[in-house]
Amino acid sequence: RCITVNKNDAKFLEGNNPSEYHRNMISIVTEKISTWLVNVRSRKWRPSIEKAFDAKRPVALLLEDSVRIYEGSALRPINGWD
């Protein structure tokens, strides 16, 4: 898959010698891949976060519940939870 270069990226790269161009291009590609990975992870986790929210349990358990739902584990009981 190709990484697209927008106008800002192109401006950042223009006029550089080959060594600087390579270093700057690696920086741009690393940033774009990092952003892509964050977006993929968010899309993957979103359903479990929604299910945890819909469970109407204490808000302090939202993160733990979403992780347990994502992993397929049972939610821990809230009896006596403080």
XYZ file of C-alpha atoms in Angstrom:
82
model
C 0.000 0.000 0.000
C 1.319 3.455 -0.880
C 1.648 6.338 1.540
C 0.267 9.538 0.056
C 2.144 12.790 0.448
C 0.017 15.908 0.864
C 1.024 19.515 0.084
C 2.416 20.138 3.577
C 4.531 16.980 3.374
C 5.798 17.942 -0.074
C 6.737 21.419 1.140
C 8.576 19.826 4.088
C 10.552 17.630 1.681
C 11.423 20.138 -1.059
C 14.935 21.508 -1.331
C 16.498 18.865 0.913
C 19.647 16.975 0.044
C 19.164 13.203 -0.414
C 20.133 12.385 3.175
C 17.739 14.953 4.681
C 15.016 13.945 2.217
C 15.327 10.303 3.303
C 15.285 11.190 7.012
C 12.266 13.501 6.570
C 10.412 10.966 4.437
C 10.930 8.293 7.124
C 9.551 10.758 9.687
C 6.450 11.441 7.567
C 5.841 7.746 6.882
C 6.277 6.841 10.565
C 3.756 9.496 11.593
C 1.213 8.374 8.973
C 1.551 4.688 9.925
C 1.234 5.536 13.614
C -1.960 7.493 12.925
C -3.323 4.636 10.815
C -2.628 2.108 13.605
C -4.367 4.297 16.192
C -7.410 4.586 13.910
C -7.535 0.824 13.319
C -7.283 0.097 17.032
C -10.059 2.606 17.740
C -12.364 0.986 15.183
C -11.595 -2.437 16.637
C -12.285 -1.374 20.241
C -15.335 0.815 19.585
C -17.947 -2.017 19.741
C -16.664 -3.236 23.115
C -16.676 0.312 24.497
C -20.276 0.764 23.316
C -21.345 -2.543 24.912
C -19.648 -1.576 28.190
C -21.428 1.799 28.140
C -24.783 0.161 27.376
C -24.354 -2.200 30.354
C -25.235 0.784 32.613
C -22.648 -0.121 35.222
C -20.612 2.354 37.318
C -18.653 4.691 35.064
C -15.441 3.904 36.952
C -15.658 0.365 35.517
C -16.074 1.474 31.898
C -12.448 0.875 30.893
C -12.208 -2.456 32.707
C -15.567 -3.609 31.303
C -14.642 -2.652 27.737
C -11.358 -4.583 28.013
C -13.150 -7.641 29.431
C -15.793 -7.496 26.667
C -13.074 -7.141 24.021
C -11.235 -10.178 25.446
C -14.463 -12.174 25.737
C -14.207 -12.384 29.542
C -17.135 -12.113 31.926
C -17.757 -8.792 33.624
C -16.908 -8.829 37.288
C -19.881 -8.575 39.659
C -20.548 -5.135 41.116
C -22.110 -6.333 44.404
C -20.221 -4.582 47.173
C -18.212 -2.505 44.686
C -17.186 0.851 46.099
